[in-house]
PDB file of C-alpha atoms in Angstrom:
ATOM      1  CA  UNK A   1     -26.563 -95.086 -38.431  1.00 45.00           C
ATOM      2  CA  UNK A   2     -30.032 -96.566 -37.941  1.00 45.00           C
ATOM      3  CA  UNK A   3     -32.906 -94.342 -36.866  1.00 47.00           C
ATOM      4  CA  UNK A   4     -36.214 -95.517 -35.487  1.00 44.00           C
ATOM      5  CA  UNK A   5     -39.380 -94.726 -37.417  1.00 44.00           C
ATOM      6  CA  UNK A   6     -42.596 -93.749 -35.649  1.00 43.00           C
ATOM      7  CA  UNK A   7     -45.800 -95.189 -37.109  1.00 42.00           C
ATOM      8  CA  UNK A   8     -49.237 -93.594 -37.059  1.00 42.00           C
ATOM      9  CA  UNK A   9     -52.175 -95.730 -38.175  1.00 41.00           C
ATOM     10  CA  UNK A  10     -55.416 -94.347 -39.587  1.00 42.00           C
ATOM     11  CA  UNK A  11     -58.037 -94.660 -42.285  1.00 40.00           C
ATOM     12  CA  UNK A  12     -58.122 -92.691 -45.511  1.00 41.00           C
ATOM     13  CA  UNK A  13     -61.317 -90.965 -46.570  1.00 42.00           C
ATOM     14  CA  UNK A  14     -62.877 -90.458 -43.129  1.00 42.00           C
ATOM     15  CA  UNK A  15     -64.243 -87.111 -42.029  1.00 43.00           C
ATOM     16  CA  UNK A  16     -63.598 -85.680 -38.566  1.00 45.00           C
ATOM     17  CA  UNK A  17     -66.863 -87.179 -37.339  1.00 47.00           C
ATOM     18  CA  UNK A  18     -65.944 -90.589 -38.787  1.00 52.00           C
ATOM     19  CA  UNK A  19     -68.627 -90.615 -41.497  1.00 55.00           C
ATOM     20  CA  UNK A  20     -67.885 -91.343 -45.135  1.00 56.00           C
ATOM     21  CA  UNK A  21     -68.492 -88.454 -47.517  1.00 60.00           C
ATOM     22  CA  UNK A  22     -70.330 -89.046 -50.778  1.00 63.00           C
ATOM     23  CA  UNK A  23     -67.991 -89.075 -53.750  1.00 60.00           C
ATOM     24  CA  UNK A  24     -67.994 -89.647 -57.467  1.00 69.00           C
ATOM     25  CA  UNK A  25     -66.388 -92.016 -58.221  1.00 77.00           C
ATOM     26  CA  UNK A  26     -67.053 -94.192 -55.197  1.00 79.00           C
ATOM     27  CA  UNK A  27     -64.470 -93.874 -52.409  1.00 76.00           C
ATOM     28  CA  UNK A  28     -62.596 -96.946 -51.211  1.00 77.00           C
ATOM     29  CA  UNK A  29     -61.322 -96.759 -47.644  1.00 78.00           C
ATOM     30  CA  UNK A  30     -58.135 -98.650 -46.835  1.00 77.00           C
ATOM     31  CA  UNK A  31     -56.006 -98.807 -43.696  1.00 83.00           C
ATOM     32  CA  UNK A  32     -52.982 -96.518 -43.990  1.00 83.00           C
ATOM     33  CA  UNK A  33     -49.647 -95.999 -42.298  1.00 84.00           C
ATOM     34  CA  UNK A  34     -47.767 -92.758 -41.896  1.00 88.00           C
ATOM     35  CA  UNK A  35     -44.066 -93.165 -41.210  1.00 90.00           C
ATOM     36  CA  UNK A  36     -42.141 -90.102 -39.979  1.00 92.00           C
ATOM     37  CA  UNK A  37     -38.439 -89.602 -39.349  1.00 93.00           C
ATOM     38  CA  UNK A  38     -36.143 -86.612 -38.755  1.00 94.00           C
ATOM     39  CA  UNK A  39     -33.590 -85.647 -41.411  1.00 94.00           C
ATOM     40  CA  UNK A  40     -30.464 -83.543 -41.649  1.00 94.00           C
ATOM     41  CA  UNK A  41     -30.061 -81.272 -44.663  1.00 95.00           C
ATOM     42  CA  UNK A  42     -27.916 -82.777 -47.417  1.00 91.00           C
ATOM     43  CA  UNK A  43     -27.907 -86.362 -46.088  1.00 92.00           C
ATOM     44  CA  UNK A  44     -29.666 -89.317 -47.711  1.00 92.00           C
ATOM     45  CA  UNK A  45     -32.018 -91.691 -45.881  1.00 93.00           C
ATOM     46  CA  UNK A  46     -33.475 -95.046 -46.924  1.00 92.00           C
ATOM     47  CA  UNK A  47     -36.747 -96.357 -45.466  1.00 92.00           C
ATOM     48  CA  UNK A  48     -36.750-100.166 -45.184  1.00 92.00           C
ATOM     49  CA  UNK A  49     -39.378-102.724 -44.177  1.00 89.00           C
ATOM     50  CA  UNK A  50     -39.333-106.303 -42.979  1.00 88.00           C
ATOM     51  CA  UNK A  51     -42.068-108.888 -42.357  1.00 85.00           C
ATOM     52  CA  UNK A  52     -42.679-109.710 -38.706  1.00 78.00           C
ATOM     53  CA  UNK A  53     -41.200-113.198 -39.011  1.00 80.00           C
ATOM     54  CA  UNK A  54     -38.064-112.231 -40.966  1.00 84.00           C
ATOM     55  CA  UNK A  55     -34.792-110.392 -40.565  1.00 84.00           C
ATOM     56  CA  UNK A  56     -34.634-109.599 -44.302  1.00 89.00           C
ATOM     57  CA  UNK A  57     -34.922-105.854 -44.978  1.00 91.00           C
ATOM     58  CA  UNK A  58     -36.198-104.409 -48.267  1.00 89.00           C
ATOM     59  CA  UNK A  59     -35.961-100.803 -49.480  1.00 89.00           C
ATOM     60  CA  UNK A  60     -39.249 -98.894 -49.609  1.00 87.00           C
ATOM     61  CA  UNK A  61     -38.929 -96.591 -52.625  1.00 86.00           C
ATOM     62  CA  UNK A  62     -35.929 -94.440 -53.485  1.00 88.00           C
ATOM     63  CA  UNK A  63     -33.639 -92.765 -50.934  1.00 90.00           C
ATOM     64  CA  UNK A  64     -34.777 -89.408 -49.542  1.00 91.00           C
ATOM     65  CA  UNK A  65     -32.551 -86.318 -49.492  1.00 92.00           C
ATOM     66  CA  UNK A  66     -32.816 -84.710 -46.061  1.00 94.00           C
ATOM     67  CA  UNK A  67     -33.956 -81.104 -45.708  1.00 94.00           C
ATOM     68  CA  UNK A  68     -33.568 -80.649 -41.957  1.00 94.00           C
ATOM     69  CA  UNK A  69     -37.309 -81.185 -41.544  1.00 95.00           C
ATOM     70  CA  UNK A  70     -39.250 -84.280 -40.524  1.00 94.00           C
ATOM     71  CA  UNK A  71     -39.928 -86.448 -43.586  1.00 92.00           C
ATOM     72  CA  UNK A  72     -43.061 -88.547 -43.773  1.00 87.00           C
ATOM     73  CA  UNK A  73     -44.267 -91.322 -46.033  1.00 87.00           C
ATOM     74  CA  UNK A  74     -47.896 -92.359 -46.343  1.00 84.00           C
ATOM     75  CA  UNK A  75     -48.553 -95.831 -47.615  1.00 80.00           C
ATOM     76  CA  UNK A  76     -51.206 -98.515 -47.629  1.00 79.00           C
ATOM     77  CA  UNK A  77     -50.947-100.675 -44.512  1.00 79.00           C
ATOM     78  CA  UNK A  78     -49.848-104.268 -44.996  1.00 75.00           C
ATOM     79  CA  UNK A  79     -50.335-106.679 -42.118  1.00 71.00           C
ATOM     80  CA  UNK A  80     -47.196-108.685 -42.857  1.00 68.00           C
ATOM     81  CA  UNK A  81     -44.920-105.586 -42.824  1.00 68.00           C
ATOM     82  CA  UNK A  82     -44.698-104.695 -39.181  1.00 72.00           C
ATOM     83  CA  UNK A  83     -41.068-103.654 -38.851  1.00 85.00           C
ATOM     84  CA  UNK A  84     -39.641-100.452 -40.311  1.00 88.00           C
ATOM     85  CA  UNK A  85     -36.256 -98.796 -40.021  1.00 92.00           C
ATOM     86  CA  UNK A  86     -34.526 -95.797 -41.550  1.00 93.00           C
ATOM     87  CA  UNK A  87     -30.852 -95.932 -42.485  1.00 92.00           C
ATOM     88  CA  UNK A  88     -28.713 -92.880 -43.118  1.00 92.00           C
ATOM     89  CA  UNK A  89     -26.772 -93.633 -46.306  1.00 89.00           C
ATOM     90  CA  UNK A  90     -23.068 -92.788 -46.304  1.00 84.00           C
ATOM     91  CA  UNK A  91     -20.142 -93.628 -48.582  1.00 78.00           C
ATOM     92  CA  UNK A  92     -22.227 -95.282 -51.267  1.00 73.00           C
ATOM     93  CA  UNK A  93     -24.031 -94.493 -54.490  1.00 79.00           C
ATOM     94  CA  UNK A  94     -27.629 -93.363 -54.150  1.00 74.00           C
ATOM     95  CA  UNK A  95     -30.158 -94.105 -56.921  1.00 74.00           C
ATOM     96  CA  UNK A  96     -32.048 -90.990 -57.977  1.00 73.00           C
ATOM     97  CA  UNK A  97     -34.251 -92.530 -60.675  1.00 73.00           C
ATOM     98  CA  UNK A  98     -35.620 -96.003 -61.387  1.00 73.00           C
ATOM     99  CA  UNK A  99     -37.993 -97.817 -63.696  1.00 70.00           C
ATOM    100  CA  UNK A 100     -39.133-101.346 -63.088  1.00 69.00           C
ATOM    101  CA  UNK A 101     -39.089-103.402 -66.268  1.00 70.00           C
ATOM    102  CA  UNK A 102     -41.700-106.140 -66.642  1.00 72.00           C
ATOM    103  CA  UNK A 103     -40.668-108.994 -68.932  1.00 74.00           C
ATOM    104  CA  UNK A 104     -38.035-108.861 -71.653  1.00 74.00           C
ATOM    105  CA  UNK A 105     -39.342-105.839 -73.615  1.00 74.00           C
ATOM    106  CA  UNK A 106     -39.664-102.121 -72.956  1.00 74.00           C
ATOM    107  CA  UNK A 107     -43.133-100.745 -72.261  1.00 78.00           C
ATOM    108  CA  UNK A 108     -43.986 -98.632 -75.362  1.00 79.00           C
ATOM    109  CA  UNK A 109     -46.341 -96.528 -73.226  1.00 82.00           C
ATOM    110  CA  UNK A 110     -43.267 -95.309 -71.296  1.00 78.00           C
ATOM    111  CA  UNK A 111     -40.451 -95.630 -73.815  1.00 77.00           C
ATOM    112  CA  UNK A 112     -39.985 -94.867 -77.505  1.00 76.00           C
ATOM    113  CA  UNK A 113     -37.089 -94.836 -79.941  1.00 73.00           C
ATOM    114  CA  UNK A 114     -35.638 -91.500 -80.911  1.00 72.00           C
ATOM    115  CA  UNK A 115     -33.737 -90.697 -84.085  1.00 72.00           C
ATOM    116  CA  UNK A 116     -31.746 -87.504 -84.436  1.00 70.00           C
ATOM    117  CA  UNK A 117     -28.232 -86.316 -85.095  1.00 66.00           C
ATOM    118  CA  UNK A 118     -28.318 -83.572 -82.498  1.00 67.00           C
ATOM    119  CA  UNK A 119     -27.177 -85.532 -79.468  1.00 63.00           C
ATOM    120  CA  UNK A 120     -30.631 -85.832 -77.978  1.00 63.00           C
ATOM    121  CA  UNK A 121     -30.998 -82.073 -77.707  1.00 67.00           C
ATOM    122  CA  UNK A 122     -28.507 -81.758 -74.852  1.00 71.00           C
ATOM    123  CA  UNK A 123     -25.251 -81.309 -76.819  1.00 70.00           C
ATOM    124  CA  UNK A 124     -24.192 -84.965 -76.611  1.00 73.00           C
ATOM    125  CA  UNK A 125     -21.715 -86.020 -79.296  1.00 72.00           C
ATOM    126  CA  UNK A 126     -23.647 -89.008 -80.520  1.00 73.00           C
ATOM    127  CA  UNK A 127     -26.290 -89.971 -83.055  1.00 72.00           C
ATOM    128  CA  UNK A 128     -29.573 -91.594 -82.045  1.00 71.00           C
ATOM    129  CA  UNK A 129     -30.959 -94.205 -84.444  1.00 74.00           C
ATOM    130  CA  UNK A 130     -34.209 -96.181 -84.440  1.00 76.00           C
ATOM    131  CA  UNK A 131     -32.521 -99.125 -86.164  1.00 78.00           C
ATOM    132  CA  UNK A 132     -33.398-102.282 -84.117  1.00 78.00           C
ATOM    133  CA  UNK A 133     -29.795-103.511 -84.304  1.00 80.00           C
ATOM    134  CA  UNK A 134     -28.837-100.633 -81.956  1.00 73.00           C
ATOM    135  CA  UNK A 135     -31.729-101.072 -79.556  1.00 65.00           C
TER     136      UNK A 135
END
């Protein structure tokens, strides 16, 4: 099932009168898009985008679990992404967590090795070691 997505264009950081408020640090104003679509409780939806001159669709973020309310996504506008669609996901696995890895090593700011014999603190029956041969 494919649902249509309604777009609303606007600018971030503008007051009702259209003037820019003073801020510290300095405010940068960028074009924005707000994409809204209805959901049914318990069903998953995937927002996808495609450049104007292509029929290749790419997922925008992780799937959304419906609540029965209208779901909206605010994002920075990109001129080359002019087509959006929302697919209701059925009969397939849905990712619920992701991390994008850059290069061939883990980012030590996000990841660290853990050593303990307590199953990671969640009653797993395994031993965690910091030995590089297991990493």
